[in-house]
Amino acid sequence: MDLMKLLQQLTAAYGVSGCEGNIAQTAKVLLAPYCDTVEVSHGNVIGTIGMRTPAKPHVLLDAHMDQVGFYVTAITDEGFIRVGNVGGLDRRLLPDQRVILHGCTEIPGVVCCVPPHLQNGKEQVVSIEELAIDTGLSKETLEARIQPGDSVSFDMPLQTLLNDTVTGASLDDRCGMAAILYALEQVKGKELPCTISVLFSTQEEVGERGAMIGAFAIDPDIAIAVDVTFALGHGDDPKKCGKLGKGPMIGISPSLSRTLSKTLIYTARQNAIAWQPEVMPGMTGTNADRFSVTRCGVAAATVSIPLRYMHTPSELIAIADVEATGRLLAAYLENAVFDGDTPMAQDIPPFAEKEVHASC
């Protein structure tokens, strides 16, 4: 599988939270070759692999499809577009950004800014309500093509950088989708000790809403949320970040199954797959928080890809981390033996202190 080509396909599709129809169609096409059934339900794309049976655990692999962006709120008399943010955005970087407005046609635009020559030496960060988008069109022309509630996404196609890295606007969480597809490619046609559902979920950026609906319908025994996490960059706190190119981060949190986290660590060790610990003393901020309290409870875990510049038009990842994440998921699926919260058929060792700064 060409991961770069796959990432280009996934990031080229738009899907601001609540408007994921475009990326959902792309996801459905990409998922279909690996699944017995694929459907779109309440916006979520759900694929199933294998006949569900009480004799095998049912594993859910999840990555969210949606991305941060804006909704149109108004069109001014001068022909500028007012917007509201969808998901967390850093207002400091918004001026001058290129965007695409998704109305009855796609319209390119740019976020307005005041040139430094006219700022009178005063720098300020404007509120979202003060932002405006310039398309070069009149109010009358815009009103025929755009209406309040239409979505706006960043116009930043995927770009390759040096040292196996790429940058783009929606790698959170299209790289997680790519990792799952890469894992399915590796286990395709194999007899597995589990049945599988894949959930490409909606509205993670506004409260993990798609995950709640999808997991309730699927009712899995085990759920793994594949998302992104903070990669160490210039000026970042190394205690809060993973390292780019050093493999996925396996989550350890009160809201996660400790046994499942250990099993994933054990799987990584046994298969010589690079990995990093991600200790989260509270909630994870991912779909896994929803999975763990679905119905009567689901054993949940997180496997996260290190990413720099989260929720910006220039998110950055290492392709090697996507590949390692896919390999870890595939290795887990090939050996998935799990009964509730008790591992079977293998002795899962405790966390090593040199790897995880937490007691067991």
Short mmCIF file of C-alpha atoms in Angstrom, two decimals:
data_model
loop_
_atom_site.label_atom_id
_atom_site.label_comp_id
_atom_site.label_asym_id
_atom_site.label_seq_id
_atom_site.Cartn_x
_atom_site.Cartn_y
_atom_site.Cartn_z
CA MET A 1 0.00 0.00 0.00
CA ASP A 2 1.30 3.44 -0.94
CA LEU A 3 0.67 5.41 2.24
CA MET A 4 1.51 8.75 0.67
CA LYS A 5 -1.05 8.22 -2.09
CA LEU A 6 -3.61 7.06 0.48
CA LEU A 7 -3.05 10.15 2.63
CA GLN A 8 -3.44 12.37 -0.43
CA GLN A 9 -6.82 10.75 -1.19
CA LEU A 10 -8.03 11.12 2.38
CA THR A 11 -6.88 14.70 2.93
CA ALA A 12 -8.21 15.86 -0.45
CA ALA A 13 -11.76 15.15 0.74
CA TYR A 14 -13.31 17.84 2.94
CA GLY A 15 -15.39 17.19 6.03
CA VAL A 16 -15.77 19.87 8.68
CA SER A 17 -17.63 18.44 11.70
CA GLY A 18 -21.28 17.94 10.85
CA CYS A 19 -20.60 18.10 7.11
CA GLU A 20 -18.67 14.87 6.57
CA GLY A 21 -20.55 13.63 3.49
CA ASN A 22 -17.63 14.18 1.09
CA ILE A 23 -15.02 12.36 3.18
CA ALA A 24 -17.59 9.67 4.02
CA GLN A 25 -17.96 8.76 0.34
CA THR A 26 -14.18 8.56 -0.06
CA ALA A 27 -13.90 6.46 3.10
CA LYS A 28 -16.64 4.09 1.95
CA VAL A 29 -14.85 3.44 -1.36
CA LEU A 30 -11.47 2.88 0.33
CA LEU A 31 -12.93 0.59 3.01
CA ALA A 32 -15.08 -1.59 0.76
CA PRO A 33 -12.30 -3.94 -0.55
CA TYR A 34 -11.57 -5.11 3.00
CA CYS A 35 -15.05 -5.57 4.43
CA ASP A 36 -17.99 -7.91 4.06
CA THR A 37 -20.37 -4.98 4.44
CA VAL A 38 -19.97 -1.20 4.44
CA GLU A 39 -22.73 1.26 5.27
CA VAL A 40 -23.20 4.91 6.14
CA SER A 41 -25.30 5.30 9.28
CA HIS A 42 -26.02 8.69 10.86
CA GLY A 43 -23.02 10.01 8.95
CA ASN A 44 -20.65 7.35 10.27
CA VAL A 45 -19.01 4.90 7.87
CA ILE A 46 -19.15 1.39 9.35
CA GLY A 47 -17.49 -1.69 7.90
CA THR A 48 -17.72 -5.25 9.20
CA ILE A 49 -15.33 -8.16 8.73
CA GLY A 50 -16.26 -11.71 9.68
CA MET A 51 -19.39 -13.36 11.05
CA ARG A 52 -19.95 -12.27 14.63
CA THR A 53 -19.95 -15.15 17.12
CA PRO A 54 -19.76 -15.48 20.93
CA ALA A 55 -16.65 -17.62 20.45
CA LYS A 56 -14.62 -14.65 19.20
CA PRO A 57 -14.16 -11.17 20.64
CA HIS A 58 -15.51 -8.35 18.49
CA VAL A 59 -12.94 -5.59 17.96
CA LEU A 60 -13.82 -2.06 16.92
CA LEU A 61 -11.18 0.05 15.17
CA ASP A 62 -12.07 3.74 15.06
CA ALA A 63 -10.70 6.92 13.52
CA HIS A 64 -12.68 10.12 13.15
CA MET A 65 -13.33 11.60 9.71
CA ASP A 66 -14.14 15.18 10.64
CA GLN A 67 -11.81 18.15 10.67
CA VAL A 68 -11.82 21.57 12.32
CA GLY A 69 -13.01 24.54 10.29
CA PHE A 70 -15.81 27.11 10.14
CA TYR A 71 -19.49 27.59 9.39
CA VAL A 72 -20.76 30.63 7.49
CA THR A 73 -22.82 32.87 9.78
CA ALA A 74 -23.51 35.93 7.61
CA ILE A 75 -22.63 37.87 4.45
CA THR A 76 -21.92 41.58 4.89
CA ASP A 77 -23.19 44.31 2.58
CA GLU A 78 -19.62 44.72 1.29
CA GLY A 79 -19.47 41.06 0.25
CA PHE A 80 -17.38 39.70 3.10
CA ILE A 81 -18.30 36.46 4.86
CA ARG A 82 -18.57 36.14 8.63
CA VAL A 83 -17.92 32.75 10.21
CA GLY A 84 -18.02 30.80 13.45
CA ASN A 85 -15.42 28.21 14.41
CA VAL A 86 -16.15 24.47 14.42
CA GLY A 87 -13.72 22.81 16.82
CA GLY A 88 -10.73 24.36 18.54
CA LEU A 89 -8.77 26.83 16.38
CA ASP A 90 -5.80 29.02 17.19
CA ARG A 91 -6.96 32.55 16.31
CA ARG A 92 -3.38 33.82 16.08
CA LEU A 93 -2.75 32.04 12.78
CA LEU A 94 -6.04 32.64 10.99
CA PRO A 95 -5.38 35.93 9.12
CA ASP A 96 -4.20 35.44 5.51
CA GLN A 97 -5.13 31.74 5.44
CA ARG A 98 -6.56 30.37 2.21
CA VAL A 99 -9.92 28.63 2.58
CA ILE A 100 -12.60 26.95 0.51
CA LEU A 101 -16.29 27.70 1.04
CA HIS A 102 -18.52 24.70 0.39
CA GLY A 103 -21.85 26.01 -0.87
CA CYS A 104 -23.74 24.94 -3.99
CA THR A 105 -20.33 25.42 -5.64
CA GLU A 106 -16.87 25.55 -4.11
CA ILE A 107 -15.54 29.08 -3.77
CA PRO A 108 -11.94 29.90 -2.87
CA GLY A 109 -11.33 32.65 -0.36
CA VAL A 110 -8.81 34.18 2.01
CA VAL A 111 -9.21 35.27 5.62
CA CYS A 112 -8.96 39.05 5.77
CA CYS A 113 -6.17 40.81 7.61
CA VAL A 114 -4.90 44.33 8.23
CA PRO A 115 -1.49 44.88 6.60
CA PRO A 116 1.29 45.70 9.09
CA HIS A 117 1.66 49.13 7.47
CA LEU A 118 -1.85 50.04 8.66
CA GLN A 119 -1.69 48.58 12.15
CA ASN A 120 -0.10 51.67 13.75
CA GLY A 121 2.29 49.41 15.63
CA LYS A 122 -0.56 47.63 17.39
CA GLU A 123 -0.76 43.89 16.99
CA GLN A 124 -3.94 42.22 18.08
CA VAL A 125 -5.61 38.83 17.85
CA VAL A 126 -9.13 39.27 16.58
CA SER A 127 -12.05 37.23 17.84
CA ILE A 128 -13.71 34.67 15.60
CA GLU A 129 -16.74 36.98 15.37
CA GLU A 130 -14.50 39.72 13.93
CA LEU A 131 -13.02 37.48 11.23
CA ALA A 132 -14.09 37.94 7.64
CA ILE A 133 -13.42 36.00 4.45
CA ASP A 134 -12.79 37.73 1.14
CA THR A 135 -13.78 35.90 -2.05
CA GLY A 136 -13.72 38.87 -4.41
CA LEU A 137 -17.45 38.43 -5.07
CA SER A 138 -20.34 40.78 -4.37
CA LYS A 139 -23.00 40.13 -1.76
CA GLU A 140 -25.56 39.39 -4.47
CA THR A 141 -23.34 36.83 -6.19
CA LEU A 142 -22.41 35.19 -2.89
CA GLU A 143 -26.02 34.90 -1.76
CA ALA A 144 -26.74 32.84 -4.90
CA ARG A 145 -23.97 30.38 -3.99
CA ILE A 146 -23.48 30.48 -0.23
CA GLN A 147 -25.84 30.52 2.72
CA PRO A 148 -25.46 30.55 6.50
CA GLY A 149 -24.56 27.09 7.78
CA ASP A 150 -22.34 26.16 4.84
CA SER A 151 -18.94 24.85 5.89
CA VAL A 152 -15.52 26.37 5.29
CA SER A 153 -12.28 24.36 5.30
CA PHE A 154 -8.63 25.31 5.04
CA ASP A 155 -7.18 25.16 1.53
CA MET A 156 -3.87 23.44 2.22
CA PRO A 157 -3.20 20.35 0.06
CA LEU A 158 -0.89 17.66 1.41
CA GLN A 159 2.77 18.46 0.84
CA THR A 160 5.82 16.23 1.21
CA LEU A 161 8.71 17.48 3.32
CA LEU A 162 12.12 16.01 4.01
CA ASN A 163 12.91 13.05 6.26
CA ASP A 164 9.71 11.08 5.55
CA THR A 165 7.37 13.83 6.79
CA VAL A 166 4.26 15.40 5.27
CA THR A 167 2.17 18.44 6.13
CA GLY A 168 -1.45 19.31 5.45
CA ALA A 169 -4.70 20.63 6.87
CA SER A 170 -6.63 17.53 7.95
CA LEU A 171 -4.07 14.94 9.03
CA ASP A 172 -6.04 14.94 12.30
CA ASP A 173 -7.41 12.33 11.85
CA ARG A 174 -7.05 11.23 8.24
CA CYS A 175 -3.70 9.69 9.19
CA GLY A 176 -5.56 7.51 11.72
CA MET A 177 -7.91 6.38 8.95
CA ALA A 178 -4.88 5.57 6.79
CA ALA A 179 -3.32 3.51 9.60
CA ILE A 180 -6.49 1.42 9.94
CA LEU A 181 -6.68 0.83 6.18
CA TYR A 182 -3.00 -0.15 6.21
CA ALA A 183 -3.71 -2.66 9.00
CA LEU A 184 -6.64 -4.16 7.07
CA GLU A 185 -4.42 -4.57 4.02
CA GLN A 186 -2.01 -6.68 6.11
CA VAL A 187 -4.65 -9.00 7.57
CA LYS A 188 -6.77 -9.30 4.42
CA GLY A 189 -7.61 -12.94 3.69
CA LYS A 190 -6.20 -14.24 6.99
CA GLU A 191 -8.10 -16.34 9.50
CA LEU A 192 -8.36 -14.09 12.54
CA PRO A 193 -9.23 -14.91 16.17
CA CYS A 194 -11.68 -12.00 16.24
CA THR A 195 -14.39 -10.32 14.22
CA ILE A 196 -13.93 -6.67 13.32
CA SER A 197 -15.91 -3.50 12.87
CA VAL A 198 -14.33 -0.36 11.47
CA LEU A 199 -15.88 2.96 12.48
CA PHE A 200 -14.90 6.10 10.60
CA SER A 201 -16.78 8.45 12.88
CA THR A 202 -18.24 11.94 12.67
CA GLN A 203 -18.13 15.00 14.93
CA GLU A 204 -15.19 14.05 17.15
CA GLU A 205 -14.05 17.67 17.17
CA VAL A 206 -17.34 18.81 18.72
CA GLY A 207 -17.76 16.21 21.46
CA GLU A 208 -17.16 12.70 20.06
CA ARG A 209 -20.80 12.55 18.98
CA GLY A 210 -20.37 10.07 16.12
CA ALA A 211 -18.44 7.70 18.34
CA MET A 212 -21.28 7.59 20.87
CA ILE A 213 -23.81 6.62 18.21
CA GLY A 214 -21.53 4.21 16.34
CA ALA A 215 -20.28 2.30 19.35
CA PHE A 216 -23.78 1.89 20.78
CA ALA A 217 -24.96 0.38 17.49
CA ILE A 218 -21.90 -1.87 17.03
CA ASP A 219 -21.72 -3.02 20.68
CA PRO A 220 -18.07 -4.23 20.56
CA ASP A 221 -16.13 -6.12 23.20
CA ILE A 222 -12.96 -4.12 22.53
CA ALA A 223 -12.59 -0.64 21.03
CA ILE A 224 -9.36 1.02 19.90
CA ALA A 225 -9.47 4.72 19.04
CA VAL A 226 -6.76 5.60 16.52
CA ASP A 227 -6.15 9.33 16.73
CA VAL A 228 -3.33 11.85 16.85
CA THR A 229 -1.41 13.26 19.79
CA PHE A 230 1.18 15.97 20.35
CA ALA A 231 4.59 15.48 18.76
CA LEU A 232 7.51 17.34 20.26
CA GLY A 233 8.31 20.51 18.35
CA HIS A 234 10.23 23.72 18.88
CA GLY A 235 9.52 25.11 22.35
CA ASP A 236 7.20 22.27 23.42
CA ASP A 237 7.29 20.55 26.81
CA PRO A 238 8.87 17.09 26.30
CA LYS A 239 6.87 15.72 29.24
CA LYS A 240 3.64 16.38 27.33
CA CYS A 241 4.71 15.19 23.87
CA GLY A 242 5.81 12.14 21.95
CA LYS A 243 8.61 12.11 19.43
CA LEU A 244 8.09 12.27 15.69
CA GLY A 245 9.17 9.08 13.89
CA LYS A 246 9.43 6.99 17.06
CA GLY A 247 6.21 5.04 16.62
CA PRO A 248 2.63 5.35 17.90
CA MET A 249 1.80 6.33 21.46
CA ILE A 250 -0.14 3.73 23.44
CA GLY A 251 -2.49 5.38 25.93
CA ILE A 252 -2.53 4.73 29.66
CA SER A 253 -5.43 6.44 31.43
CA PRO A 254 -8.08 5.85 34.11
CA SER A 255 -10.71 5.89 31.37
CA LEU A 256 -8.96 3.10 29.42
CA SER A 257 -8.64 -0.64 29.99
CA ARG A 258 -5.29 -1.13 31.68
CA THR A 259 -5.16 -4.73 30.51
CA LEU A 260 -5.79 -3.74 26.91
CA SER A 261 -3.07 -1.07 27.10
CA LYS A 262 -0.66 -3.72 28.41
CA THR A 263 -1.70 -6.11 25.65
CA LEU A 264 -0.94 -3.52 22.99
CA ILE A 265 2.45 -2.81 24.58
CA TYR A 266 3.18 -6.52 24.72
CA THR A 267 2.18 -6.87 21.06
CA ALA A 268 4.50 -4.03 20.07
CA ARG A 269 7.40 -5.60 21.97
CA GLN A 270 6.82 -9.06 20.54
CA ASN A 271 6.74 -7.73 16.97
CA ALA A 272 9.63 -5.25 17.32
CA ILE A 273 7.33 -2.32 16.56
CA ALA A 274 8.47 1.07 17.83
CA TRP A 275 6.05 2.58 20.35
CA GLN A 276 5.85 5.29 22.99
CA PRO A 277 3.81 5.59 26.21
CA GLU A 278 1.19 8.30 26.56
CA VAL A 279 0.22 8.71 30.20
CA MET A 280 -3.02 10.66 30.65
CA PRO A 281 -3.99 10.99 34.33
CA GLY A 282 -7.52 12.08 33.41
CA MET A 283 -9.67 11.57 30.33
CA THR A 284 -8.04 11.03 26.94
CA GLY A 285 -9.94 13.65 24.93
CA THR A 286 -10.56 11.02 22.24
CA ASN A 287 -13.41 8.77 21.14
CA ALA A 288 -12.09 6.15 23.57
CA ASP A 289 -13.69 8.10 26.44
CA ARG A 290 -17.08 7.45 24.83
CA PHE A 291 -16.33 3.82 24.04
CA SER A 292 -15.41 2.96 27.62
CA VAL A 293 -18.90 3.89 28.90
CA THR A 294 -20.96 2.58 25.97
CA ARG A 295 -23.84 0.33 27.03
CA CYS A 296 -22.48 -1.72 29.95
CA GLY A 297 -18.88 -0.71 29.26
CA VAL A 298 -16.31 -1.58 26.60
CA ALA A 299 -12.61 -2.32 27.03
CA ALA A 300 -11.11 0.75 25.34
CA ALA A 301 -7.62 1.83 24.31
CA THR A 302 -5.94 4.58 22.34
CA VAL A 303 -3.18 4.28 19.76
CA SER A 304 -2.13 7.76 18.68
CA ILE A 305 0.09 9.11 15.91
CA PRO A 306 2.42 11.95 16.94
CA LEU A 307 1.51 15.17 15.11
CA ARG A 308 2.92 18.70 15.23
CA TYR A 309 0.85 21.90 14.86
CA MET A 310 -2.51 20.34 15.72
CA HIS A 311 -5.67 22.07 14.48
CA THR A 312 -3.77 24.28 12.06
CA PRO A 313 -3.60 24.26 8.24
CA SER A 314 -0.06 22.83 8.49
CA GLU A 315 -0.30 19.72 10.64
CA LEU A 316 2.82 17.57 10.32
CA ILE A 317 3.44 13.83 10.75
CA ALA A 318 6.01 11.19 9.87
CA ILE A 319 4.85 8.51 7.41
CA ALA A 320 6.81 5.95 9.43
CA ASP A 321 4.51 6.51 12.43
CA VAL A 322 1.42 5.80 10.31
CA GLU A 323 3.04 2.60 9.06
CA ALA A 324 4.06 1.50 12.57
CA THR A 325 0.54 2.19 13.83
CA GLY A 326 -0.93 0.03 11.08
CA ARG A 327 1.54 -2.76 11.82
CA LEU A 328 0.66 -2.66 15.53
CA LEU A 329 -3.07 -2.85 14.82
CA ALA A 330 -2.57 -5.74 12.39
CA ALA A 331 -0.41 -7.65 14.88
CA TYR A 332 -3.02 -7.15 17.58
CA LEU A 333 -5.84 -8.37 15.32
CA GLU A 334 -3.88 -11.51 14.46
CA ASN A 335 -3.56 -12.40 18.16
CA ALA A 336 -6.61 -10.79 19.73
CA VAL A 337 -7.69 -13.01 22.61
CA PHE A 338 -9.62 -11.10 25.22
CA ASP A 339 -12.42 -11.95 27.62
CA GLY A 340 -13.91 -8.88 29.24
CA ASP A 341 -10.98 -7.32 31.10
CA THR A 342 -8.99 -10.54 31.59
CA PRO A 343 -6.28 -11.56 29.10
CA MET A 344 -6.23 -15.18 28.02
CA ALA A 345 -3.55 -17.46 26.52
CA GLN A 346 -0.69 -15.11 27.32
CA ASP A 347 0.88 -13.58 30.38
CA ILE A 348 0.93 -9.83 29.96
CA PRO A 349 3.98 -8.38 31.76
CA PRO A 350 3.68 -5.24 33.89
CA PHE A 351 4.72 -1.86 32.55
CA ALA A 352 8.48 -1.40 32.77
CA GLU A 353 9.44 1.66 34.82
CA LYS A 354 11.97 2.71 32.22
CA GLU A 355 9.15 2.87 29.64
CA VAL A 356 6.26 4.24 31.67
CA HIS A 357 6.60 6.61 34.61
CA ALA A 358 3.66 5.18 36.53
CA SER A 359 3.18 2.41 39.06
CA CYS A 360 1.09 -0.66 38.27
#
